Amino acid sequence: MLKYFTSGESHGEALVGFLSGLPAGLEVSLDFVNHELWRRQQGYGRGGRMKIERDTARVLSGVRHGKTIASPIAVLIENRDWKNWQEQLPVEHGNPELHKRVASPRPGHADLAGALKYNFPEARYVLERASARETTARVAIGALAKMLLRELGIEVLSHVVAIGGAQVSCEVAWEKIVASCGREEVLLNCADSEAEAHMKAEVDKVLRTGDSVGGVFEVVAHNVPPGLGTYVQWDERLDAQLAAAIMSLQAVKAVEIGAGVTAAYSPGSAVHDEIGYEGGSRFTRFSRAHNNAGGIEGGISNGQEVRVRGYLKPISTLRRPLQSVDLATREPVKAAYERSDVCVVPAAGVAGEAMVALTLARCALEKFGGDSMTETCRNFQGYLEQLKRF
Ligand SMILES: Cc1cc2nc3c(=O)[nH]c(=O)nc-3n(C[C@H](O)[C@H](O)[C@H](O)COP(=O)(O)O)c2cc1C
């Protein structure tokens, strides 16, 4: 069973991602992990922090001579900013006068709810862990999941569908997403350059006004075989697992599989993907008229591309702060301001890829098993032959 979790705080010494359950013998490329970390740091509308941090991964365990050895993997990413915070956030008692309090909780952040829950007099420790800096560790272990999926021919990428009021109007083909993700300079990772210009204008508007903006990313998993996930238990459904994985990302407030939202407002005849034969796909000779289901029916992948969207609320930290209350005096004050991004949709898409990759890798290992890559790939090939003979 593939298990994963993360540790680390926004201004602590480092972030660590843990991943257990990968078969032995999987080739690991640190360059690939670092490239994924770089992708998470890109995008127009990011704050100053992205300029001081160039994230790099250090593998502490589980990989030797370039391959997994079946033991749990720990990946560490240093916070380069730590040198400026050692005295403000020491592990030992330190000097309380140097602590950086977050005295007025920011609406839209975990600040107030977290302070109430953990009985903190102010929100510094809440902010430190609730911050989306944590997604760095997810992207690092997600890169390992992507490497496993690649061995099975599955690729996972994302693109931006909307920022504020600007959006792409139709389904974007896989080849266009590959081209967009391959760019060396990332603006907003939108595959349609005209829509991307409108999206940039949305970001410019909030940069001017001290506001912030949200949007929608879509993660696409290409070449997913039919048969991952199942309807037999509620928590084994692939759509349920993907929804939880994407919803777990900071600022994501809605998840859509395929054309789920418009489907709810449309008649069945316009939604369901009619079935044909002899059209052919990589896995079987069954074909589909379109892919409104986003590659999942009855909680099982159906052999079409898996498409899942994350809807992000606007960033909660505003340069023109919203109203709040001082936690010490209870007097009305403006919310605290910490250096912040104004738009993170492309980066959230990269974190979304990591979550989709981890979810698909877990489902694939549940289906194909294997303690070594030789065994996993042999089982996978056997299943592909079974599908061809169906
Ligand atoms: C990649 C990424 C980067 C983020 N950067 C910021 C940021 O710089 N400033 C901010 O206020 N919120 C940022 N957020 C969103 C907050 O982390 C999030 O809104 C907050 O922790 C509250 O959680 P919730 O929105 O899920 O309720 C970011 C989210 C993501 C996915």
XYZ file of C-alpha atoms and ligand atoms in Angstrom:
421
model
C 0.000 0.000 0.000
C 1.387 3.385 -0.986
C 1.402 5.723 2.029
C 2.551 9.308 2.188
C 2.628 12.335 4.418
C 4.597 15.535 4.839
C 6.176 17.551 7.640
C 7.680 21.015 7.856
C 6.646 24.628 8.311
C 6.727 27.664 6.084
C 9.699 29.332 7.850
C 11.152 26.260 9.546
C 14.431 24.621 8.635
C 13.093 22.271 5.961
C 10.135 20.400 4.510
C 10.145 16.620 4.358
C 7.967 14.326 2.244
C 7.624 10.657 3.183
C 6.605 7.939 0.735
C 6.376 4.274 1.601
C 5.285 1.354 -0.577
C 7.053 1.913 -3.902
C 8.374 -1.347 -5.370
C 12.136 -1.926 -5.469
C 14.039 -1.190 -8.659
C 12.251 1.971 -9.817
C 14.730 4.304 -11.560
C 14.772 7.693 -9.767
C 15.894 10.945 -11.406
C 16.703 13.761 -8.981
C 16.807 16.157 -11.942
C 13.182 15.318 -12.611
C 12.208 15.895 -8.958
C 13.990 19.272 -9.023
C 12.357 20.237 -12.298
C 8.941 19.542 -10.748
C 9.906 21.710 -7.747
C 10.936 24.469 -10.152
C 7.580 24.216 -11.954
C 5.752 24.680 -8.624
C 7.613 27.938 -8.089
C 6.638 29.504 -11.430
C 3.744 31.650 -12.574
C 2.864 35.289 -12.964
C 1.623 36.809 -9.698
C 3.916 34.956 -7.281
C 5.407 36.850 -4.326
C 9.002 37.721 -3.430
C 9.643 34.413 -1.705
C 9.861 32.519 -4.978
C 12.883 34.655 -5.833
C 14.887 33.723 -2.715
C 13.997 30.042 -2.737
C 15.216 27.762 -5.515
C 14.003 24.475 -4.166
C 16.181 21.396 -4.428
C 15.460 17.923 -3.124
C 17.758 15.794 -0.983
C 16.807 12.164 -0.701
C 17.545 10.910 2.804
C 16.470 7.301 2.471
C 14.944 4.627 0.266
C 16.956 5.260 -2.914
C 20.435 3.802 -3.554
C 22.503 3.792 -6.754
C 19.695 5.611 -8.562
C 16.904 3.137 -7.779
C 14.312 2.545 -5.069
C 15.155 -0.242 -2.610
C 11.600 -0.746 -1.238
C 12.353 0.976 2.079
C 10.443 4.187 2.936
C 11.647 7.268 1.085
C 12.215 10.606 2.825
C 12.859 13.687 0.667
C 14.085 16.892 2.299
C 13.784 20.382 0.827
C 15.598 23.121 2.718
C 13.902 26.436 3.413
C 16.584 28.904 2.338
C 14.713 31.611 4.276
C 15.373 29.724 7.546
C 18.518 31.761 8.198
C 16.290 34.843 8.613
C 13.922 33.018 10.987
C 16.156 30.987 13.293
C 15.779 33.438 16.128
C 12.088 34.103 15.496
C 11.154 30.413 15.398
C 13.776 28.553 17.465
C 13.277 24.900 18.357
C 14.342 25.656 21.919
C 12.857 28.455 24.049
C 14.916 31.281 22.556
C 14.204 34.930 23.247
C 10.412 35.586 23.378
C 11.006 39.232 22.428
C 12.138 38.120 18.980
C 9.015 36.075 18.239
C 6.996 37.375 15.269
C 3.402 37.386 16.390
C 0.473 37.255 13.981
C -1.784 39.311 16.205
C -4.741 39.971 13.886
C -6.010 36.824 12.108
C -6.404 37.080 8.326
C -9.885 36.263 6.964
C -9.730 33.276 4.607
C -6.717 31.770 6.388
C -6.597 29.124 9.116
C -5.386 31.842 11.557
C -8.451 32.277 13.786
C -9.870 28.739 13.600
C -6.393 27.285 14.248
C -5.655 29.600 17.198
C -9.009 28.664 18.774
C -8.474 24.948 18.149
C -4.889 24.702 19.459
C -5.319 27.344 22.153
C -2.568 29.600 20.776
C -2.722 33.259 21.898
C -1.798 34.382 18.355
C -1.635 32.739 14.934
C 2.091 32.381 14.110
C 2.265 28.589 14.532
C -1.028 28.171 12.655
C 0.190 30.110 9.643
C 3.463 28.200 9.635
C 1.888 24.798 8.994
C -1.323 25.814 7.184
C 0.754 27.600 4.529
C 0.841 26.115 1.032
C 4.629 26.031 1.258
C 3.813 22.495 2.431
C 2.871 21.559 -1.158
C 6.611 21.623 -1.960
C 6.985 18.302 -0.133
C 3.930 16.900 -1.926
C 5.389 17.863 -5.300
C 8.677 16.109 -4.427
C 7.031 12.788 -3.535
C 4.495 13.274 -6.335
C 7.450 13.306 -8.736
C 8.381 9.812 -7.497
C 4.799 8.662 -8.092
C 5.017 10.109 -11.614
C 8.159 8.041 -12.245
C 6.299 4.878 -11.256
C 3.346 5.792 -13.499
C 5.689 6.462 -16.426
C 6.870 2.860 -16.227
C 3.226 1.957 -16.881
C 2.980 4.478 -19.732
C 0.850 6.975 -17.739
C 1.689 10.706 -17.817
C 0.169 13.421 -15.590
C 0.225 17.165 -16.398
C -1.914 20.254 -15.748
C -2.941 23.491 -17.381
C -4.794 26.603 -16.310
C -8.405 26.888 -17.390
C -9.453 30.160 -15.721
C -8.101 33.082 -13.747
C -10.677 35.484 -12.372
C -13.083 36.226 -15.224
C -10.749 35.020 -18.029
C -11.079 31.430 -19.219
C -10.438 28.947 -22.035
C -13.653 28.034 -23.790
C -13.227 24.387 -24.897
C -11.486 21.135 -23.943
C -7.718 21.393 -24.421
C -6.028 18.471 -26.207
C -3.252 16.537 -24.435
C -0.599 17.598 -27.011
C -1.319 21.276 -26.282
C -0.988 20.672 -22.540
C 2.357 18.923 -23.110
C 3.564 21.921 -25.157
C 2.390 24.413 -22.528
C 4.078 22.513 -19.680
C 7.283 22.243 -21.704
C 7.795 26.015 -21.948
C 10.942 27.302 -20.302
C 9.261 30.495 -19.224
C 5.994 29.945 -17.445
C 3.525 32.797 -17.573
C 0.227 31.244 -16.483
C 0.517 27.761 -18.038
C -2.518 28.317 -20.232
C -2.421 26.383 -23.514
C -4.339 29.138 -25.365
C -2.157 32.238 -25.741
C -5.089 34.613 -26.301
C -6.842 33.435 -23.137
C -3.512 33.602 -21.306
C -3.164 37.303 -22.213
C -6.620 37.929 -20.701
C -5.586 35.979 -17.606
C -2.456 38.097 -17.242
C -4.652 41.213 -17.414
C -6.713 39.805 -14.517
C -3.541 39.400 -12.436
C -2.316 42.893 -13.408
C -5.631 44.333 -12.249
C -5.311 42.896 -8.728
C -1.613 43.807 -8.562
C -2.683 47.411 -9.199
C -5.509 47.427 -6.688
C -3.912 45.452 -3.823
C -6.463 42.668 -4.271
C -6.037 38.957 -5.172
C -7.530 36.484 -7.636
C -8.421 32.772 -7.882
C -9.120 30.455 -10.787
C -9.299 26.907 -12.090
C -6.644 24.353 -13.055
C -7.182 21.038 -14.778
C -5.025 17.960 -14.190
C -5.006 15.446 -17.033
C -3.750 11.876 -16.702
C -2.977 10.410 -20.119
C -2.946 6.692 -21.003
C -4.687 5.544 -17.819
C -5.848 1.957 -18.380
C -9.436 0.984 -17.604
C -9.829 -0.631 -14.195
C -8.246 1.658 -11.577
C -10.513 2.224 -8.565
C -13.796 0.446 -7.947
C -17.474 0.967 -7.137
C -17.480 -1.833 -4.552
C -16.841 0.463 -1.547
C -17.447 4.200 -1.260
C -13.866 5.023 -0.328
C -12.356 2.880 -3.086
C -13.961 4.891 -5.885
C -11.330 6.615 -8.019
C -13.430 9.790 -8.365
C -13.843 9.988 -4.570
C -10.111 9.522 -4.002
C -9.195 12.131 -6.600
C -11.732 14.605 -5.224
C -10.258 14.264 -1.726
C -6.716 14.545 -3.067
C -7.417 17.758 -4.991
C -9.644 19.243 -2.282
C -6.802 18.733 0.210
C -4.823 21.471 -1.536
C -4.810 24.856 0.167
C -7.339 27.301 -1.388
C -9.143 24.640 -3.471
C -12.847 25.005 -2.696
C -14.467 22.851 -5.410
C -13.464 19.848 -7.524
C -14.912 18.780 -10.862
C -14.413 15.480 -12.692
C -14.738 15.792 -16.480
C -17.633 18.063 -17.400
C -19.271 17.496 -14.002
C -20.523 21.033 -13.404
C -22.114 21.651 -16.815
C -23.417 18.065 -16.813
C -25.580 18.918 -13.806
C -27.377 21.545 -15.902
C -27.670 19.453 -19.116
C -29.912 16.605 -20.367
C -28.446 13.076 -20.303
C -28.371 12.881 -24.096
C -25.873 15.759 -24.174
C -23.676 14.375 -21.423
C -23.050 10.619 -21.544
C -20.228 9.421 -23.760
C -21.700 7.055 -26.353
C -19.886 3.750 -26.876
C -18.618 2.414 -30.195
C -16.425 -0.478 -31.336
C -13.535 -0.831 -33.777
C -12.569 2.799 -33.190
C -9.814 1.500 -30.993
C -7.727 2.906 -28.193
C -4.448 1.847 -26.674
C -6.162 -0.643 -24.382
C -9.266 -2.007 -26.118
C -11.236 -1.601 -29.354
C -14.073 0.182 -27.588
C -14.314 3.870 -28.384
C -16.163 6.886 -26.981
C -17.823 9.808 -28.758
C -16.323 12.245 -26.216
C -15.046 12.302 -22.651
C -17.538 14.237 -20.532
C -17.093 11.633 -17.785
C -13.461 12.696 -17.352
C -12.298 9.098 -17.755
C -14.208 7.677 -14.774
C -17.526 5.795 -14.660
C -18.827 4.077 -11.537
C -15.678 5.038 -9.658
C -13.478 3.105 -12.155
C -11.156 4.501 -14.803
C -12.699 3.666 -18.197
C -9.647 3.971 -20.461
C -10.235 7.615 -21.438
C -8.058 10.457 -20.161
C -8.711 11.224 -16.505
C -9.572 14.918 -16.192
C -10.039 16.614 -12.823
C -10.340 20.325 -12.067
C -9.541 22.262 -8.906
C -11.319 25.571 -8.262
C -9.272 28.010 -6.184
C -10.686 30.846 -4.136
C -8.762 34.152 -4.398
C -5.601 34.340 -2.254
C -6.549 35.340 1.297
C -3.666 37.707 2.127
C -4.419 41.118 0.674
C -2.010 44.043 0.360
C -5.102 46.132 1.137
C -5.978 44.094 4.253
C -9.503 43.147 5.274
C -11.054 43.847 8.642
C -10.055 41.741 11.635
C -9.705 41.888 15.426
C -6.564 42.161 17.574
C -6.362 38.853 19.456
C -4.874 40.545 22.552
C -7.080 43.649 22.864
C -10.163 42.465 20.875
C -10.183 45.893 19.216
C -11.021 46.138 15.492
C -7.851 46.317 13.343
C -6.746 45.511 9.811
C -5.657 41.880 9.248
C -1.933 41.097 9.444
C 0.026 41.218 6.181
C 2.806 38.717 5.341
C 4.571 38.737 1.991
C 2.221 36.957 -0.366
C 1.396 35.745 -3.858
C -1.610 37.335 -5.565
C -2.248 34.457 -8.002
C -1.128 30.811 -7.608
C -3.303 28.881 -10.064
C -0.420 27.451 -12.211
C 1.504 26.388 -9.085
C -1.625 24.844 -7.586
C -1.960 22.885 -10.847
C 1.531 21.426 -10.352
C 0.616 20.465 -6.765
C -2.621 19.006 -8.199
C -0.553 16.846 -10.588
C 1.378 15.506 -7.593
C -1.843 14.600 -5.773
C -3.344 12.940 -8.852
C -0.098 11.037 -9.498
C 0.053 9.801 -5.890
C -3.599 8.717 -6.064
C -3.222 6.898 -9.391
C 0.039 5.288 -8.260
C -1.689 3.983 -5.130
C -4.602 2.586 -7.172
C -2.204 1.071 -9.738
C -0.175 -0.655 -7.021
C -3.389 -1.942 -5.432
C -4.386 -3.438 -8.775
C -1.048 -4.721 -10.076
C 0.858 -5.260 -6.805
C 4.506 -6.262 -6.942
C 7.451 -5.880 -4.579
C 9.852 -5.182 -7.429
C 9.340 -3.233 -10.645
C 9.933 -6.467 -12.568
C 6.935 -8.006 -10.836
C 4.734 -4.885 -11.116
C 5.463 -4.453 -14.831
C 4.926 -8.163 -15.547
C 1.534 -8.048 -13.815
C 0.662 -4.861 -15.695
C 1.594 -6.391 -19.068
C -0.504 -9.474 -18.261
C -3.498 -7.243 -17.566
C -2.982 -5.332 -20.832
C -3.030 -8.639 -22.727
C -6.231 -9.639 -20.903
C -7.814 -6.339 -22.005
C -6.756 -6.899 -25.617
C -8.345 -10.360 -25.571
C -11.605 -9.124 -23.964
C 0.634 26.896 -4.392
C -0.129 27.753 -3.425
C 0.448 28.929 -2.938
C -0.247 29.738 -2.045
N 0.324 30.918 -1.652
C -0.389 31.743 -0.850
C 0.135 33.022 -0.488
O 1.247 33.399 -0.881
N -0.629 33.819 0.303
C -1.868 33.441 0.752
O -2.512 34.201 1.453
N -2.398 32.241 0.432
C -1.686 31.382 -0.367
N -2.239 30.169 -0.717
C -3.553 29.782 -0.176
C -3.543 29.525 1.330
O -2.511 28.630 1.692
C -4.893 28.991 1.817
O -5.935 29.766 1.299
C -4.962 29.041 3.338
O -3.962 28.190 3.877
C -6.314 28.657 3.920
O -6.677 27.372 3.535
P -8.024 27.119 2.712
O -8.059 28.183 1.648
O -7.850 25.762 2.108
O -9.160 27.230 3.643
C -1.556 29.360 -1.610
C -2.125 28.163 -2.084
C -1.432 27.368 -2.990
C -2.076 26.107 -3.502
